[in-house]
XYZ file of C-alpha atoms in Angstrom:
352
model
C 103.077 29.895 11.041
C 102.694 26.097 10.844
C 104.956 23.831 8.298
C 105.553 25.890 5.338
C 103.906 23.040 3.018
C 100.816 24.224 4.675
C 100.446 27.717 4.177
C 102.851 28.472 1.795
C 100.139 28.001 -1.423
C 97.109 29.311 0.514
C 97.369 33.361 0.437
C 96.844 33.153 -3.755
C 96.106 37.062 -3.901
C 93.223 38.607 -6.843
C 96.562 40.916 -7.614
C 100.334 40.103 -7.033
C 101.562 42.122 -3.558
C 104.965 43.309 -2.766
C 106.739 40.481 -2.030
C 108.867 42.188 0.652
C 105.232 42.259 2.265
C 105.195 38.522 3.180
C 107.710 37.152 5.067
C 106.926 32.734 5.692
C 108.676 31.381 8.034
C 109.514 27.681 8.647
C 108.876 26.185 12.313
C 110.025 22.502 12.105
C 113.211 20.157 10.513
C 110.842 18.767 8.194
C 110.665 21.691 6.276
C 114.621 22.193 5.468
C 114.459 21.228 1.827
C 111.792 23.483 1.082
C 113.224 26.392 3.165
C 116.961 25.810 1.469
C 115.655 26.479 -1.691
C 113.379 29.301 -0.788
C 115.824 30.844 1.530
C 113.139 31.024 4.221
C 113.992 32.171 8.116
C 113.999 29.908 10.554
C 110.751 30.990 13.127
C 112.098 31.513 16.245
C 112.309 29.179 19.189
C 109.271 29.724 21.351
C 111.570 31.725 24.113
C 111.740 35.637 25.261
C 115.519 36.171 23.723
C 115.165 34.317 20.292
C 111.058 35.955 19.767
C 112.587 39.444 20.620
C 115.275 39.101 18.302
C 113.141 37.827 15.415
C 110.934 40.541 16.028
C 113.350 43.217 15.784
C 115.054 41.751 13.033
C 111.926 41.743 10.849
C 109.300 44.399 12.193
C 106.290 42.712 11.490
C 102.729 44.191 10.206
C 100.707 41.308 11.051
C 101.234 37.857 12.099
C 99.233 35.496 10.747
C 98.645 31.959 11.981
C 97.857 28.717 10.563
C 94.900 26.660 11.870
C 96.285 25.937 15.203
C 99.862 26.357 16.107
C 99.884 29.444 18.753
C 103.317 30.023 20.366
C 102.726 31.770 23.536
C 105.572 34.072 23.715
C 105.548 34.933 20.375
C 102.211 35.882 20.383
C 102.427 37.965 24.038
C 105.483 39.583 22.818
C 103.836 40.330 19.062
C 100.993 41.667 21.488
C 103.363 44.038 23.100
C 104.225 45.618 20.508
C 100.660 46.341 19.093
C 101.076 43.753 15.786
C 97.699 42.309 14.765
C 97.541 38.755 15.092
C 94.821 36.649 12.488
C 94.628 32.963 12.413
C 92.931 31.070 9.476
C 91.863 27.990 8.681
C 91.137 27.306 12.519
C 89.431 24.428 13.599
C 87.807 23.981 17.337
C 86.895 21.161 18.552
C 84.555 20.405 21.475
C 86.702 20.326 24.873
C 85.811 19.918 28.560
C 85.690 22.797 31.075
C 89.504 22.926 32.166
C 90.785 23.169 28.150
C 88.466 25.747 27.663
C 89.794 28.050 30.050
C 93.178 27.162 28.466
C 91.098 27.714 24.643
C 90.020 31.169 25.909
C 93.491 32.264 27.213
C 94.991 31.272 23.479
C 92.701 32.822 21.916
C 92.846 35.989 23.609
C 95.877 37.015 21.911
C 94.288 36.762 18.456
C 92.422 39.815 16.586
C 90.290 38.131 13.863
C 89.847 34.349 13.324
C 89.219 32.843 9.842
C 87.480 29.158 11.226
C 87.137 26.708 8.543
C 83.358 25.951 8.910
C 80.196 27.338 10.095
C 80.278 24.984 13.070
C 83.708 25.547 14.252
C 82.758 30.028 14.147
C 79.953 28.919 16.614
C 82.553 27.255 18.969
C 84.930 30.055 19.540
C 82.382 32.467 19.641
C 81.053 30.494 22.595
C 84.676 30.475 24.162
C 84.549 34.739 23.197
C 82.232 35.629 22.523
C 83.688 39.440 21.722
C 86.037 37.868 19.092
C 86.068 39.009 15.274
C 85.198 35.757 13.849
C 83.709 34.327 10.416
C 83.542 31.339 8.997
C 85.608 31.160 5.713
C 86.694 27.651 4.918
C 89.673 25.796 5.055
C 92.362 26.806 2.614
C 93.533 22.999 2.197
C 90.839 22.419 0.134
C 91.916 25.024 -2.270
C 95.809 23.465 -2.107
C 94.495 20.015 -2.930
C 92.294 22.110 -5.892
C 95.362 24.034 -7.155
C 97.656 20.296 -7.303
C 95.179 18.499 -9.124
C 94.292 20.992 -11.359
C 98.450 21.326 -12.120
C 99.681 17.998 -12.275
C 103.154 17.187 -12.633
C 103.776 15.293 -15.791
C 103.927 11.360 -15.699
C 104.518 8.177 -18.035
C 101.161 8.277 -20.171
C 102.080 4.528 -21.033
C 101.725 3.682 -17.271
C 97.761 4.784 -17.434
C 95.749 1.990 -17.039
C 93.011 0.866 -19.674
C 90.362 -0.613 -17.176
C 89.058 0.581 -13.790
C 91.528 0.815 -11.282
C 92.422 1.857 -7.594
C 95.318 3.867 -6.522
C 96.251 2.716 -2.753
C 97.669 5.869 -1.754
C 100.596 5.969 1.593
C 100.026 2.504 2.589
C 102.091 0.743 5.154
C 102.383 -3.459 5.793
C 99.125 -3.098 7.896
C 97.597 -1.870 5.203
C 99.176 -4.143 2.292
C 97.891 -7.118 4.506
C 94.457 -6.379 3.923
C 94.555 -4.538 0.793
C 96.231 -7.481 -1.354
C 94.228 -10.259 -0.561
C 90.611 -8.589 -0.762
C 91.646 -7.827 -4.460
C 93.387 -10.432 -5.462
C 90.645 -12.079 -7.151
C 89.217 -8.854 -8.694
C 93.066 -8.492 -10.652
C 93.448 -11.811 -11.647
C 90.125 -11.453 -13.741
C 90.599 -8.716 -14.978
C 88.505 -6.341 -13.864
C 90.596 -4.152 -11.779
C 94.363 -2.333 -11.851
C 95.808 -1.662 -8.451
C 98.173 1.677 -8.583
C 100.153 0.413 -4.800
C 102.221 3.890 -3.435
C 103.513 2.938 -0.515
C 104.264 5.362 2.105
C 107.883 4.534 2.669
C 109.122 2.950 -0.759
C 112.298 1.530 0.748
C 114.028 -1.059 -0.860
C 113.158 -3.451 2.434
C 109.528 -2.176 1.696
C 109.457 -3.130 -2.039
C 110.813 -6.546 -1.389
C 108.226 -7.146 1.287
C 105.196 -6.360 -1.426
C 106.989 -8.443 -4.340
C 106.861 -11.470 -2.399
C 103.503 -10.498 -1.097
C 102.837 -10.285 -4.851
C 103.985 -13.206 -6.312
C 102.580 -15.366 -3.296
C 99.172 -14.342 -4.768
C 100.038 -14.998 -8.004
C 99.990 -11.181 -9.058
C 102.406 -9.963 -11.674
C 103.221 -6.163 -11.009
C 105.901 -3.701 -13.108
C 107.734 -0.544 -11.004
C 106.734 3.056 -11.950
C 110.147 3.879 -12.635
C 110.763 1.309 -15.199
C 108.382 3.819 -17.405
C 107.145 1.197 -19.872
C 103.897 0.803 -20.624
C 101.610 -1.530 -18.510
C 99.302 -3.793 -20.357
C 99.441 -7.288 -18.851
C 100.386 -6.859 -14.965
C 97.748 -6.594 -12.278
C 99.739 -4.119 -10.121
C 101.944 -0.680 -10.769
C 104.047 -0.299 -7.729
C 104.990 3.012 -7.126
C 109.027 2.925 -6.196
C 109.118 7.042 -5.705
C 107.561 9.519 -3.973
C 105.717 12.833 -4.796
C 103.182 11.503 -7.325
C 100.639 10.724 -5.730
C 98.171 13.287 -6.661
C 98.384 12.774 -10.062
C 97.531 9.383 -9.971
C 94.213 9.704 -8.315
C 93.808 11.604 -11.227
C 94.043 8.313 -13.508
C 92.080 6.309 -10.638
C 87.884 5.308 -10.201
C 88.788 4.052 -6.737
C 91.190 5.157 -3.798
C 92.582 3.367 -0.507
C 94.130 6.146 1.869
C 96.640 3.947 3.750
C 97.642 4.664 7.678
C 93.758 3.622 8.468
C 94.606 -0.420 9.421
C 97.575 0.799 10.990
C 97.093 3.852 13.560
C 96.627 6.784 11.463
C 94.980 7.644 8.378
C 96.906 9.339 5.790
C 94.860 12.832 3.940
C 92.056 11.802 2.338
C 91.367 14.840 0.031
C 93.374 14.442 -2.546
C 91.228 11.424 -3.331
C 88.430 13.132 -2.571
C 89.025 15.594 -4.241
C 89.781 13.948 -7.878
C 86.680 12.323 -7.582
C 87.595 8.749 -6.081
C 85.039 5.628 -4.872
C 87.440 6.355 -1.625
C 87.862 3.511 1.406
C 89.646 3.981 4.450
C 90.009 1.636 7.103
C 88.980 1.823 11.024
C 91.418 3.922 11.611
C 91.245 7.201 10.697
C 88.853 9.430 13.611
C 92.304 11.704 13.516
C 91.348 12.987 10.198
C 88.328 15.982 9.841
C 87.539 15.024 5.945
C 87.605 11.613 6.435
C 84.480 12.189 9.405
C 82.789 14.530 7.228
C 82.403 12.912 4.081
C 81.439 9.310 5.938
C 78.546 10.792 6.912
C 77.249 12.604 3.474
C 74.988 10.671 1.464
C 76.210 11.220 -1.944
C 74.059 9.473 -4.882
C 72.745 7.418 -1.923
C 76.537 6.803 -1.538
C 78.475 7.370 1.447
C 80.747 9.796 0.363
C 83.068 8.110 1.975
C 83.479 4.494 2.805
C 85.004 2.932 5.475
C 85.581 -0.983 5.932
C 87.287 -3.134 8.626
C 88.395 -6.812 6.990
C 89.312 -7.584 3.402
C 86.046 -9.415 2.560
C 84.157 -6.036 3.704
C 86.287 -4.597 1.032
C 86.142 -7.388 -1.719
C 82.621 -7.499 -1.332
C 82.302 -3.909 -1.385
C 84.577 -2.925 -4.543
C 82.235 -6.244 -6.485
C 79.333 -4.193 -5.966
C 81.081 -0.786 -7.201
C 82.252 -2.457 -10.007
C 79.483 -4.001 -11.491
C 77.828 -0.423 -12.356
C 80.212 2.354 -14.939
C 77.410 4.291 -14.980
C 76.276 4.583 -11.322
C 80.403 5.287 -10.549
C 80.721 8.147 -12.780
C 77.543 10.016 -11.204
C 78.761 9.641 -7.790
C 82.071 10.702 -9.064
C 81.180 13.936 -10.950
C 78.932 14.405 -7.423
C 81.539 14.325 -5.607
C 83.865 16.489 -7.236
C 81.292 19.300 -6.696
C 80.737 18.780 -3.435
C 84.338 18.830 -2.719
C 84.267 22.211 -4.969
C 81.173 23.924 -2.663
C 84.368 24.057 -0.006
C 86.537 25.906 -2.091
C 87.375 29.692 -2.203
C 88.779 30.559 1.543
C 92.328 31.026 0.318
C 90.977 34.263 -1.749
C 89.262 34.959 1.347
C 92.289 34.880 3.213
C 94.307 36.986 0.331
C 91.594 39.776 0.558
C 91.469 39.588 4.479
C 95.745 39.890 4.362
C 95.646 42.632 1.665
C 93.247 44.726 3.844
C 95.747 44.402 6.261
């Protein structure tokens, strides 16, 4: 399977199985604090001794992959031994002649793919065309669903009492834009700026403070947990809380996209944010997609490239409450059109 923070909340089952009958199993060092606590295997190193071992050792039923991490031997020695292999979630991109022999080969070992859209079912079944395939959504979107709809609890006195924008994982690249393109907008008054960076490191926090007061912006920390009336900026000094502050936000900034990456945008999405990424962010599927939707003659997603694109950009969004909470009730249901595939999945691995 892939990291365990992926697939771990996407088989939600219409009844409760056996929990012997589910066995998740981490892959990477990222996931040790999860797998500690949840006492999970290791996945074995991608080798004939350690796969055979881990084989015996568990006796699998099926082995079911997420999206796209396929571990040859695994999956030729899972083959040997007659285990069905699914994958869901998977995504297929267009590729040139010599990766899609290597596609083909990969996907020969699998028994039924669960692709997350319409278009990425038409792919594979050019690649094979004799493969069990449907198309039944991605089960992140469900995930981002299930988190938003079951926040964790936070400071009601932080929530702020005008129109505000969560920056969400931002680095310095991102800060340099961000900042000054609002400055103006928080210093009148019309606008709150929740800042999360990515990495709140002490180095990190310092950096934005004196980024802060240079622009004459007064900000309090999240974890002073007082209420915030008079400063223009909350500055998020922990991590893990994200979600539920695009819950309190009308705007988002997904950070990574001035730097070289963006950072998930569904989350924001998927609360119902005005969202804004910068020119950075072709590595990310949602962000593509909902760019090119035309949502209450919106983009549903907007992308800008300097700070006066995005000062003059959040004047115009701001001048109109009503206008903002169309497009965001819109939005929210076309985010919602994509759920469902995890119950897919639950029914598909129940069958099983």
């Amino acid at each position: 399977m892939r990291q365990v923070r992926d697939p771990r909340n996407q088989i939600s089952p219409p009844r409760d199985p056996d929990p012997r009958d589910l066995l998740l199993a981490k892959l990477r060092e990222s996931d040790r604090g999860f797998s500690r606590s949840r006492r999970l295997p290791a996945f074995a190193l991608d080798l004939p001794g350690p796969c055979a071992s881990f084989l015996k050792r568990h006796k699998p039923r099926a082995l079911w992959l997420a999206r796209t991490d396929f571990w040859p031997e695994m999956l030729a020695q899972t083959r040997k031994r007659n285990v069905p292999i699914s994958v869901f979630s998977y995504t297929q991109k267009e590729v040139c002649a010599l990766k899609r022999l290597l596609v083909r080969w990969r996907l020969s070992f699998v028994d039924h793919i669960l692709c997350a859209s319409a278009e990425d079912a038409a792919r594979v079944k050019e690649l094979r065309p004799d493969a069990d395939v449907h198309a039944a959504g991605d089960t992140r979107y469900d995930q981002v669903d299930f988190r938003l709809r079951n926040p964790k609890p936070i400071p009601r006195a932080l929530k702020p009492d005008r129109p505000c924008l969560v920056a969400g994982s931002t680095w310095p690249e991102d800060e340099k834009v961000l900042l000054p393109a609002l400055a103006d907008l928080l210093r009148e008054g019309r606008l709150k700026l929740i800042l999360v960076p990515h990495e709140p490191t002490p180095g990190h926090l310092r950096e934005i403070t004196a980024e802060l007061e240079r622009l004459s912006l007064r900000h309090v920390l999240f974890s002073q947990e007082r209420e915030w009336s008079g400063e223009n900026v909350l500055l998020v000094d922990k991590v893990g809380v994200l979600a539920e502050l695009y819950l309190w936000a009308d705007f988002a900034f997904v950070g990574g996209s001035f730097r070289k990456s963006v950072h998930s945008v569904m989350e924001a999405l998927g609360a119902g944010c005005i969202t804004f990424v910068g020119p950075k962010h072709a590595n990310n599927r949602e962000a593509l997609e909902f760019k090119e939707l035309r949502i209450e003659g919106q983009p549903g997603l907007e992308v800008v490239t300097s700070p006066d694109e995005l000062r003059v950009r959040m004047d115009s969004r701001l001048r109109d409450n009503g206008e903002r909470e169309k497009f965001s009730l819109a939005l929210k249901q076309e985010f919602g059109r994509r759920l469902g595939a995890s119950r897919t999945l639950a029914e598909k691995f129940i069958a099983k």
